[in-house]
Structure formats: C-alpha cells, structure tokens
CSV table of C-alpha atoms and ligand atoms in Angstrom, one decimal:
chain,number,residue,atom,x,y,z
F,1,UNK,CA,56.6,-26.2,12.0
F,2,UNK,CA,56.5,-24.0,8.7
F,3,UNK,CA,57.5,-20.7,10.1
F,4,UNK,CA,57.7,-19.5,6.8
F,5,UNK,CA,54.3,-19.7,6.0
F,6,UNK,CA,52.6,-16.6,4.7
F,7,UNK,CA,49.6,-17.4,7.1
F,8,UNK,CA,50.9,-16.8,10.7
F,9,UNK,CA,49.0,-19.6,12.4
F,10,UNK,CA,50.0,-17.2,15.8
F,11,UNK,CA,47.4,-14.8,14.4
F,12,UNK,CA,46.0,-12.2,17.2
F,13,UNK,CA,42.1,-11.3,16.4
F,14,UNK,CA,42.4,-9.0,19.4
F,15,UNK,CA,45.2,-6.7,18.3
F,16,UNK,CA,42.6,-4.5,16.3
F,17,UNK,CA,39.6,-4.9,19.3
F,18,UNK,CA,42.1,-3.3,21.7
F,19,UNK,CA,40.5,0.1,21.8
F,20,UNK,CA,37.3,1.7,21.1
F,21,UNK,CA,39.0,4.0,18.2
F,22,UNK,CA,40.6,0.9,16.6
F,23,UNK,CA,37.1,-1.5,16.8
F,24,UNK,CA,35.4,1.8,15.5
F,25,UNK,CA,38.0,1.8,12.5
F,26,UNK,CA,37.6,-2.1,11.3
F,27,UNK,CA,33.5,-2.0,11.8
F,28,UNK,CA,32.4,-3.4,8.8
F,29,UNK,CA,28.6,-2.6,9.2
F,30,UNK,CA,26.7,0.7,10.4
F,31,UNK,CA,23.1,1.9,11.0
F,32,UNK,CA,22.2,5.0,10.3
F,33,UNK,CA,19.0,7.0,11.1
F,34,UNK,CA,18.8,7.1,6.9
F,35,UNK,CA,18.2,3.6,7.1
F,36,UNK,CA,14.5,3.4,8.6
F,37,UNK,CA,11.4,3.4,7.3
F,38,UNK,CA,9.0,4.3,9.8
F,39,UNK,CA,5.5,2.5,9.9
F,40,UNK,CA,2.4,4.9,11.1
F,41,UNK,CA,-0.9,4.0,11.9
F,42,UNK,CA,-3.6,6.4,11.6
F,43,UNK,CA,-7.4,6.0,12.3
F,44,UNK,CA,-10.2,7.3,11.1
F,45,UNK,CA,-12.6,8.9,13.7
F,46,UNK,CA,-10.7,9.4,17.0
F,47,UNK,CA,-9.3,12.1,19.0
F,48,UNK,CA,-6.4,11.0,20.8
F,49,UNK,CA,-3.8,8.7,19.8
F,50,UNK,CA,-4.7,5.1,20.8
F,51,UNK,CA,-1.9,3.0,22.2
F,52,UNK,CA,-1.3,-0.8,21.1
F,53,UNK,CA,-1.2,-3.0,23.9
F,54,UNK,CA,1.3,-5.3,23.0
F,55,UNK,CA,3.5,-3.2,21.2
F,56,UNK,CA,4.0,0.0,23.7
F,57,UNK,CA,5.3,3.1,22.6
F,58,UNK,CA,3.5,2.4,19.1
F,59,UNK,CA,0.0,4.2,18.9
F,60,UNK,CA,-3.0,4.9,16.2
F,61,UNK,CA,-3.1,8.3,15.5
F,62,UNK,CA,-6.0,10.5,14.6
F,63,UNK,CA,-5.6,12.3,11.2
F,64,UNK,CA,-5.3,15.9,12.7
F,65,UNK,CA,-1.9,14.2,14.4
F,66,UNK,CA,-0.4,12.7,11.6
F,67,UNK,CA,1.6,15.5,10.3
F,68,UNK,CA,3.1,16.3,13.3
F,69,UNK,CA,4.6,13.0,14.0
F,70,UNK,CA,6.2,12.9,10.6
F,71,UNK,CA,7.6,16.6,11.2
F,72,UNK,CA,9.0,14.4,14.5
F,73,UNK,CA,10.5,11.6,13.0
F,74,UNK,CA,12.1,14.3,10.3
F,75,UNK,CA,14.1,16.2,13.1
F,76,UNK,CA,15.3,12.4,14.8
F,77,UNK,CA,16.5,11.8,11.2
F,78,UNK,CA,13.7,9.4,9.6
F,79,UNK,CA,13.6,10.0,5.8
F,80,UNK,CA,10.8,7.5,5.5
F,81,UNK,CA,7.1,7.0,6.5
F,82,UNK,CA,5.5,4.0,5.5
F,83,UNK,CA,1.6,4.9,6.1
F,84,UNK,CA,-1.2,2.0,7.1
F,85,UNK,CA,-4.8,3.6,7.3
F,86,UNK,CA,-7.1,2.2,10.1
F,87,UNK,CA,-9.9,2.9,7.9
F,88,UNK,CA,-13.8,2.9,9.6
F,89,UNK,CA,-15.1,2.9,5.6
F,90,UNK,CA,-14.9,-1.2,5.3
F,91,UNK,CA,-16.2,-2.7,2.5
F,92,UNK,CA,-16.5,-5.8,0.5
F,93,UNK,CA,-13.6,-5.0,-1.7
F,94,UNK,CA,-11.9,-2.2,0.1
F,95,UNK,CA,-13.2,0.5,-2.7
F,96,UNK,CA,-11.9,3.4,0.1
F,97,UNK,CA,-8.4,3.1,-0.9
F,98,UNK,CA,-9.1,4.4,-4.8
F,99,UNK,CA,-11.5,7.4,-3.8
F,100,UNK,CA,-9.7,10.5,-4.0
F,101,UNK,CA,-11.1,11.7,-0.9
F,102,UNK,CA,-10.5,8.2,0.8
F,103,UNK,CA,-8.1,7.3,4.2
F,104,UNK,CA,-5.0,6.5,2.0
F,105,UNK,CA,-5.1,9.8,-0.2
F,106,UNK,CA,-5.7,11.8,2.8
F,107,UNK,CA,-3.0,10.1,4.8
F,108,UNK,CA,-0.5,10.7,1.8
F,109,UNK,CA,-2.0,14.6,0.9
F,110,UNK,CA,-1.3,15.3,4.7
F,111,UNK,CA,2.4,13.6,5.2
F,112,UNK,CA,3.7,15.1,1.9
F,113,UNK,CA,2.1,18.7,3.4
F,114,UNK,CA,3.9,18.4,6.5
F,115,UNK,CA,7.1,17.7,5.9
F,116,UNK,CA,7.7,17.8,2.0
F,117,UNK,CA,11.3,16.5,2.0
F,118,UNK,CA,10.2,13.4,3.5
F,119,UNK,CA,9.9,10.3,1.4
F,120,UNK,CA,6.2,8.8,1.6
F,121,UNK,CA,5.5,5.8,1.2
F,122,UNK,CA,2.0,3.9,0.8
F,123,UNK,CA,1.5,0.3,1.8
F,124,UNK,CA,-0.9,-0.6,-1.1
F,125,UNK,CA,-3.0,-3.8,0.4
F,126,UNK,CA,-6.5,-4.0,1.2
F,127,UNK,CA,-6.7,-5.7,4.2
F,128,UNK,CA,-7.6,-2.8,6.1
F,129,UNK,CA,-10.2,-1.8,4.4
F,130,UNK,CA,-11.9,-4.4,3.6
F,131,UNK,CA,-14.9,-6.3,6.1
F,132,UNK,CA,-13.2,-10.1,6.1
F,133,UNK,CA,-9.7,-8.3,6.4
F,134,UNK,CA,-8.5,-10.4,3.3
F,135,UNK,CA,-5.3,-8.7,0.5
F,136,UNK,CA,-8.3,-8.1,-1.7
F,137,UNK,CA,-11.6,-9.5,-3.8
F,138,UNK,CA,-12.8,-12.7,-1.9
F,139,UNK,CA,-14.5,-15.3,-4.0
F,140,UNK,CA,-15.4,-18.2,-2.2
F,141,UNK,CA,-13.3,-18.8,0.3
F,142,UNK,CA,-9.9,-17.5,-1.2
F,143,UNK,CA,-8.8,-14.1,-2.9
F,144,UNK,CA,-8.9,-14.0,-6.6
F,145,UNK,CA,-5.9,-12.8,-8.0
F,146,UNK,CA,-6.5,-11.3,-11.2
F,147,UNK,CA,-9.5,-9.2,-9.7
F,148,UNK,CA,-7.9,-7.9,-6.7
F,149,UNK,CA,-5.0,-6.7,-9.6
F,150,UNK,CA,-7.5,-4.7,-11.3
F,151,UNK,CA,-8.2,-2.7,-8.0
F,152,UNK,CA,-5.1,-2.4,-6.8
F,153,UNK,CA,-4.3,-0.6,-10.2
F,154,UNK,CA,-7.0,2.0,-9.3
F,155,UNK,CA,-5.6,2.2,-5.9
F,156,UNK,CA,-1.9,3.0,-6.6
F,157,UNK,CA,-2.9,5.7,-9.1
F,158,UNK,CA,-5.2,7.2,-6.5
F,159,UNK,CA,-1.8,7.3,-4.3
F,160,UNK,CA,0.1,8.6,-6.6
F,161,UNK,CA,-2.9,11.2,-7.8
F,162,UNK,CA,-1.7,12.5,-4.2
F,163,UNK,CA,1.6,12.6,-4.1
F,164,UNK,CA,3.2,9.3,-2.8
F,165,UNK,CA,7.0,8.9,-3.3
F,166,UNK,CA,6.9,5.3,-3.6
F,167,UNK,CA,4.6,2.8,-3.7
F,168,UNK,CA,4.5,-0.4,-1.5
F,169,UNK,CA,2.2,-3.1,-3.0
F,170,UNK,CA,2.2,-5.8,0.4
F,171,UNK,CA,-0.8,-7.8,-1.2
F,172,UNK,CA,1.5,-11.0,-2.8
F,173,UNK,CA,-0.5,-11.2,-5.6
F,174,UNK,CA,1.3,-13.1,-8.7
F,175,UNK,CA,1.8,-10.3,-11.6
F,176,UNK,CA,0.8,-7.3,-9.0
F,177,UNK,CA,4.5,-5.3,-9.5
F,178,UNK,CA,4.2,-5.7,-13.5
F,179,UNK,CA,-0.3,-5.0,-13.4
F,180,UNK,CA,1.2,-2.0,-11.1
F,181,UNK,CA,4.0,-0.5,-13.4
F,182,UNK,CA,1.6,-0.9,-16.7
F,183,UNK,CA,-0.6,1.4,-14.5
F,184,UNK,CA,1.3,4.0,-13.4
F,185,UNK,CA,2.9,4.3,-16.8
F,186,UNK,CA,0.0,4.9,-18.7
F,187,UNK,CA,-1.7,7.0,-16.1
F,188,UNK,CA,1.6,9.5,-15.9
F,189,UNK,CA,3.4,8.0,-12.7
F,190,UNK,CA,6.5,6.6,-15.0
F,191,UNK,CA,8.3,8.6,-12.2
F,192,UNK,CA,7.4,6.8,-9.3
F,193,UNK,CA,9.0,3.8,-8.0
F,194,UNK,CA,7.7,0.5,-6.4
F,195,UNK,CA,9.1,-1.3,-3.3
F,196,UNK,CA,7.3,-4.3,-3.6
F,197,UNK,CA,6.7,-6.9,-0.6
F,198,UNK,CA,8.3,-9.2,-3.0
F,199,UNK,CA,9.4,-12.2,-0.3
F,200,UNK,CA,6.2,-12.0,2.6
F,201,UNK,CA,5.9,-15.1,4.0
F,202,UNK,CA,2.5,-16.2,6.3
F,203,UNK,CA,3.7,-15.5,10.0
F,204,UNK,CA,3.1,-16.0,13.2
F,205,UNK,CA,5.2,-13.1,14.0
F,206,UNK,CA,2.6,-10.7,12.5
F,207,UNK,CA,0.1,-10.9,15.3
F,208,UNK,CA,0.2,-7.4,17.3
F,209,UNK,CA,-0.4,-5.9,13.7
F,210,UNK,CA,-3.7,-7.5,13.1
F,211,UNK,CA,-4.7,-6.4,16.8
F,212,UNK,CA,-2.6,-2.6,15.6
F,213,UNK,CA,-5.0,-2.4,12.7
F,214,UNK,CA,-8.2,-3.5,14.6
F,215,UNK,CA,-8.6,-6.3,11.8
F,216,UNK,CA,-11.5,-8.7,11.7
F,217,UNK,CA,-9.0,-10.7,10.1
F,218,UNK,CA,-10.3,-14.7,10.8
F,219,UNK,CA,-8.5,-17.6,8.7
F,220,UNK,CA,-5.4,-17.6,6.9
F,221,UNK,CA,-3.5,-15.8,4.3
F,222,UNK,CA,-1.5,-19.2,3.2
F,223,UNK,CA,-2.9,-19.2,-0.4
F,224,UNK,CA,-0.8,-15.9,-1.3
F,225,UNK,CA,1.9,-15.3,1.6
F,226,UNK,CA,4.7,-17.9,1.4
F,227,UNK,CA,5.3,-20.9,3.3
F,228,UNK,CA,8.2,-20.3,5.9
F,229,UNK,CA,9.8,-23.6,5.1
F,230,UNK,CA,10.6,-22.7,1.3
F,231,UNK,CA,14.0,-20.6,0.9
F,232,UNK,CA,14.2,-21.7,-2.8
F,233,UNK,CA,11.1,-19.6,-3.8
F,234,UNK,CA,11.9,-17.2,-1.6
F,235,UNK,CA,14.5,-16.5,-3.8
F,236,UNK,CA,12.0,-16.8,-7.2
F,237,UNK,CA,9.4,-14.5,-5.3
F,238,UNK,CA,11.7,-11.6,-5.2
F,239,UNK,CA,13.3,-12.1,-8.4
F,240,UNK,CA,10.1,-12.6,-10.2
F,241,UNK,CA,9.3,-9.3,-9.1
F,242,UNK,CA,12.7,-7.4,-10.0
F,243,UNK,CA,12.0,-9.1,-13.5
F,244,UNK,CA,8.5,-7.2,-13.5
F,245,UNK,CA,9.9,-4.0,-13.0
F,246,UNK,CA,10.3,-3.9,-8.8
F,247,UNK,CA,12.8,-1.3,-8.2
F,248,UNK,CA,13.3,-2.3,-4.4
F,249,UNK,CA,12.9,-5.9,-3.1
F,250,UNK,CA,11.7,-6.9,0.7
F,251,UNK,CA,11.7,-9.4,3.1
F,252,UNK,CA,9.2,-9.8,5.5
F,253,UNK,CA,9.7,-11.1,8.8
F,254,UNK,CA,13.1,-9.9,9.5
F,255,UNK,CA,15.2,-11.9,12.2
F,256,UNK,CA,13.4,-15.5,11.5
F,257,UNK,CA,14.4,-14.8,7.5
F,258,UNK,CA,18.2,-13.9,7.4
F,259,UNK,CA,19.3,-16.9,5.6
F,260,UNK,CA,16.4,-15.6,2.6
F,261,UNK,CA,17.2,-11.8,3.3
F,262,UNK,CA,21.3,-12.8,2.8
F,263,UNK,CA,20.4,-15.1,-0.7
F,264,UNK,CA,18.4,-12.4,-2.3
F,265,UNK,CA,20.9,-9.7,-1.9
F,266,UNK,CA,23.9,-12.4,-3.5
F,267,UNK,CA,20.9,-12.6,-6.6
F,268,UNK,CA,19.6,-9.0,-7.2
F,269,UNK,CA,21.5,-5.7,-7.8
F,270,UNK,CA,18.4,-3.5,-6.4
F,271,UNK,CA,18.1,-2.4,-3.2
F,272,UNK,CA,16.6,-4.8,-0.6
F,273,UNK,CA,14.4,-3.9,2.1
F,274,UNK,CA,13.6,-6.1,5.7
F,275,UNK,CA,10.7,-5.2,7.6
F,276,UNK,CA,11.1,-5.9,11.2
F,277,UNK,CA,7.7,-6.6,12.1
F,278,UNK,CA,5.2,-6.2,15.0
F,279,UNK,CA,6.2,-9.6,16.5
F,280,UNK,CA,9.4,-8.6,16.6
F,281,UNK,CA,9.3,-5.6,18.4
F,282,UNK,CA,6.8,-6.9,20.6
F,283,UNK,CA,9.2,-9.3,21.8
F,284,UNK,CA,12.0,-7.4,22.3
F,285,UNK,CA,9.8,-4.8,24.4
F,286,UNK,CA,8.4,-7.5,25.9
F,287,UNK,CA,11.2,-8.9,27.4
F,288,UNK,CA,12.4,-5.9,28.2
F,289,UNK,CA,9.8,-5.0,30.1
F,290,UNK,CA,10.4,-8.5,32.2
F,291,UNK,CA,14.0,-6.8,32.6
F,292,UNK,CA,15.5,-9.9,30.9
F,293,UNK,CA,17.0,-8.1,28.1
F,294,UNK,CA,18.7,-4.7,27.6
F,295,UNK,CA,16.3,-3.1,25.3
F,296,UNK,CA,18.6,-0.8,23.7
F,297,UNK,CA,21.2,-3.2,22.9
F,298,UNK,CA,19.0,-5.6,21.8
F,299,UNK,CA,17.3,-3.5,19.7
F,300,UNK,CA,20.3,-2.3,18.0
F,301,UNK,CA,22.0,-5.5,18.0
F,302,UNK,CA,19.0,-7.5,15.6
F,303,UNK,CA,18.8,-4.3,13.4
F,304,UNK,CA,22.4,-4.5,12.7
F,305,UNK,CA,21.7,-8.0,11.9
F,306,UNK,CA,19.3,-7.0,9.3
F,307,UNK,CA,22.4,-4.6,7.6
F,308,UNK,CA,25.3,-7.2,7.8
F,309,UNK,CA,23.0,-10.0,6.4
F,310,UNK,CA,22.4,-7.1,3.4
F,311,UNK,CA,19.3,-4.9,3.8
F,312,UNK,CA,19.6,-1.3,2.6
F,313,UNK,CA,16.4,-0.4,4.4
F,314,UNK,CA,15.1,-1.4,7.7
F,315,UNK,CA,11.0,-1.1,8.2
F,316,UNK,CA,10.6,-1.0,12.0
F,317,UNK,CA,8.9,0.3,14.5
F,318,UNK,CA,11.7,1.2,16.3
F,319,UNK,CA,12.8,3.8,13.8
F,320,UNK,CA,12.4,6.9,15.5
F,321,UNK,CA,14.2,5.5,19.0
F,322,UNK,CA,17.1,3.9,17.0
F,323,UNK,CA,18.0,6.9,15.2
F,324,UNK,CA,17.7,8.9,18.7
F,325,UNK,CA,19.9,5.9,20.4
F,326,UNK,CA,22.2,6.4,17.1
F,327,UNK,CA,23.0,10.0,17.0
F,328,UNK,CA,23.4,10.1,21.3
F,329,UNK,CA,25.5,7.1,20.9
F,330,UNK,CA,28.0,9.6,18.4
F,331,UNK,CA,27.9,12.1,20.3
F,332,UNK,CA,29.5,10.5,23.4
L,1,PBG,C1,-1.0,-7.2,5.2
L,1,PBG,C2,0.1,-6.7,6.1
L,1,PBG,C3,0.7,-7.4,7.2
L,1,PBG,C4,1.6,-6.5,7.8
L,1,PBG,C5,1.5,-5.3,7.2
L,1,PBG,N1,0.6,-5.4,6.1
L,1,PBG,C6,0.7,-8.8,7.5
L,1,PBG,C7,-0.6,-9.5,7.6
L,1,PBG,O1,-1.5,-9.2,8.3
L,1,PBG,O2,-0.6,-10.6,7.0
L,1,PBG,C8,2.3,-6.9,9.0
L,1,PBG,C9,3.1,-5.9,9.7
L,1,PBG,C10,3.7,-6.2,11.0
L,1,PBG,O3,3.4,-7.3,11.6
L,1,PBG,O4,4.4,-5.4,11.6
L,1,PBG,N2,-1.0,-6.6,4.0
C-alpha cells in the first residue's frame, strides 16, 4: 500500500547470490590457512608415528619426527603449533614438564629449530604427565588449586627458558593467568604472551583425546572445568582472565559453545580463540567415513561457523587439510 516507503517490502535477497563473483563480493566471513592452530602429539619412546583410532589421519609422533611435520604444516600455510607431550616420565605431580631436559622443553627446543618463523605454542597442563591424569597436585580426591599454581609457574618458565612463543595454560585453575604473568615477569618472559583456556567447560566431546594422549585419566574433571549448562560464567571465566592479564581468550568445545564463543567476543577487545576438539573431528570423520556427510564441506562449513560467531583463531585438527582444501579451493 505505501509505495513510498524507503523499505521496498519487494526486496530480492537473490539479486546479489546470482553469480559466483557477486556471492564472493558480499561474503562477510573467510578462513584462511592463518587462522589455525595446529595441535601435535608427540611421544616419548617410539619409532613410528602411531595412528589414533578414532580420530584418523591424526597420529603420535616420535620426537625425531616432530620437526618435520611442523616444516609441513609451514609450507600448507599453518603459522601455529600447539604441542601436547605424550610423556612416558609420569609422576605424582607431573615434575617432567619444569626439567629443562624434560618432554615439553624438548618438544618446544625442536619446533622452534625446525621452522623458526613458526609460532609455538605450549599447552601448559599437567594431565599428561602426571600418573592419575589429573590438571595438577591431587590431594584427596580433588586438585588443589593454589599448589598446582606454584608448579605451573616453574613449568611455563621452563617453556619459555626454550623458546615458546606463547604460552597456553589449559589447567582452569582460579588465579593461574595472573600466578603465570607474575612469573614470567620476574623471571625475564615480560615478552611472551598467554592464550589462556579461559572458558573450558567438562565435555563429553573430549574423549578421543584422553584415548590420543594414552591418559589413565579415571573420574572427573567437574571441580575445575565448567558446567556446560552455565553461559553466565562462561562469560566471568574469560573475563576474569582478560582482567589478570590474558592476552588471548578461548573457548573450548567449539560447535556445542557458539552462543558463549559469540557473548565473549561482544564483552572483550582481545582476540578469542575456539578449539575444535577431538570429539568434534571424530565425528565429522566419522560420519564421513559412513558416507553420510561430505567431509570437506562439512569440515569447512563448522569452521566457518567458529569465524562468523567471532573466533580469530581456530585450534583444530583439521588445520593442515583446511588450509590445503582453502588454497585449491582459490585456485580454481
Ligand atoms: C586437558 C586437556 C583436554 C584437552 C586438551 N588438554 C581436555 C581434557 O582431557 O579434559 C582436549 C583436547 C581435545 O579433546 O581435542 N588439559
């Protein structure tokens, strides 16, 4: 009736989806092989790469192979490595990962060898070092907080003793990012920034990990990972941690977690993370592999997701592929 309106109620969506030019003009999101962090495993004490059952295509690799997979991941684009040590030194309190000559500063001395462009990054936890396969110092039957802080202070100066670019405390301790930037500051490390796991909720979706990282892992971790049902301190988590000094935020799961992922970027100025994790992947190979699903496009579809609901940085297993997919995809 109002034809004079300045909104045309005749308005055509498709006019700009008509071509592939014009729908690659208007795109409002894109991935780029910058994007990904990659996550390696290596293990102490093997020869060959071992392949994870339920994630295929991801393996633990023996140290001697370590710095020719980053040198790979370099040439498909990957500007990140986030490292996760399989270690055979297990202890009560996972004292491997702040000896010099330890897993994690070997993993980090050899990465930063190889390919000394790329950035490294150490996933600071202790759960893979340690005999119950709990984020730190058990007493009783829970971790203590304050004590597990202590050593993760020795353990993130022992990383950056070898050269980490960033460091990725994924522990959910309460105080770990400010206890962290009081110890690299005094110990020299003022440089080095910290991408904390600052919203990690307890998953289900984590489950090929604990098999990826052979972990003795029994129990729970819901005393310091977040209940899945809160989105309100999902929000506090992460910006508790920007206020300690975090100079990256993360989520962790990805695609169950968009509606925190998309609130923490409306609330923080620093770049945000999303780890796509084992789960994840496993279920889109998975399906795949029961030809349901188009692997490719489903894999690029959810990582997209991840960008449009406001990650900077995607963590995922599929890094190396998806740049590959990315830059063939260009080139047609
Ligand atoms: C523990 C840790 C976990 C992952 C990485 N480090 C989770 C857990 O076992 O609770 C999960 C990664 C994945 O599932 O891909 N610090």
């Amino acid at each position: 009736m109002n034809n004079t309106s300045p909104i045309a109620t005749d308005f055509r969506f498709r006019r700009l989806r008509r071509t592939g030019a014009l729908r690659d003009l208007v795109r409002e999101t894109r991935l780029h092989p910058s994007d990904f962090i990659r996550p390696i495993f290596v293990q102490e004490g093997i020869q060959e790469p071992v392949a994870i059952d339920s994630m295929p295509g991801v393996f633990r690799y023996p140290e001697e192979q370590l710095a020719e997979q980053v040198q790979a991941s370099w040439k498909k684009g990957i500007r990140a490595v986030l490292l996760f040590g399989v270690s055979s030194h297990k202890d009560a309190i996972g004292a491997d990962t702040w000896n010099d000559q330890g897993l994690m500063a070997r993993m980090i001395r050899v990465a930063k060898a190889a390919q000394p462009e790329m950035c490294v990054i150490s996933d600071n936890c202790f759960c893979e070092y340690t005999e119950h396969g709990h984020c730190g110092v058990v007493q009783g039957d829970d971790v203590d907080n304050d004590q597990t802080l202590v050593n993760l202070q020795k353990q993130v100066l022992v990383a950056a003793r070898a050269g980490v670019d960033v460091i990725a405390p994924s522990g959910m301790q309460d105080g770990m990012v400010q206890a962290l930037r009081r110890a690299l500051d005094e110990g020299g490390f003022s440089h080095l920034p910290i991408m904390s796991y600052s919203t990690k909720f307890a998953s289900a979706f984590y489950g090929p990990f604990r098999d990826a990282v052979d972990s003795n892992f029994k129990g729970s971790r819901n005393t310091y990972q977040m209940d899945p049902a809160n989105p309100r301190e999902a929000l506090a988590e992460s910006l508790q941690d920007e206020a300690e000094g975090a100079d990256m935020l993360m989520v962790k799961p990805g695609l169950a977690y968009l509606d925190v992922l998309a609130d923490i970027r409306a609330h923080t100025q620093r770049p945000l993370a999303v780890y796509q994790v084992s789960g994840e992947y496993a279920m889109i190979k998975a399906s795949a592999q029961a030809g349901v699903i188009d692997e490719q496009a489903v894999a690029l579809e959810s990582l997209l997701a991840f960008k449009r609901a406001g990650a900077d940085l995607i963590i995922s297993y599929y890094a190396d592929d998806a740049a590959t997919w990315l830059v063939d995809s260009a080139s047609k």
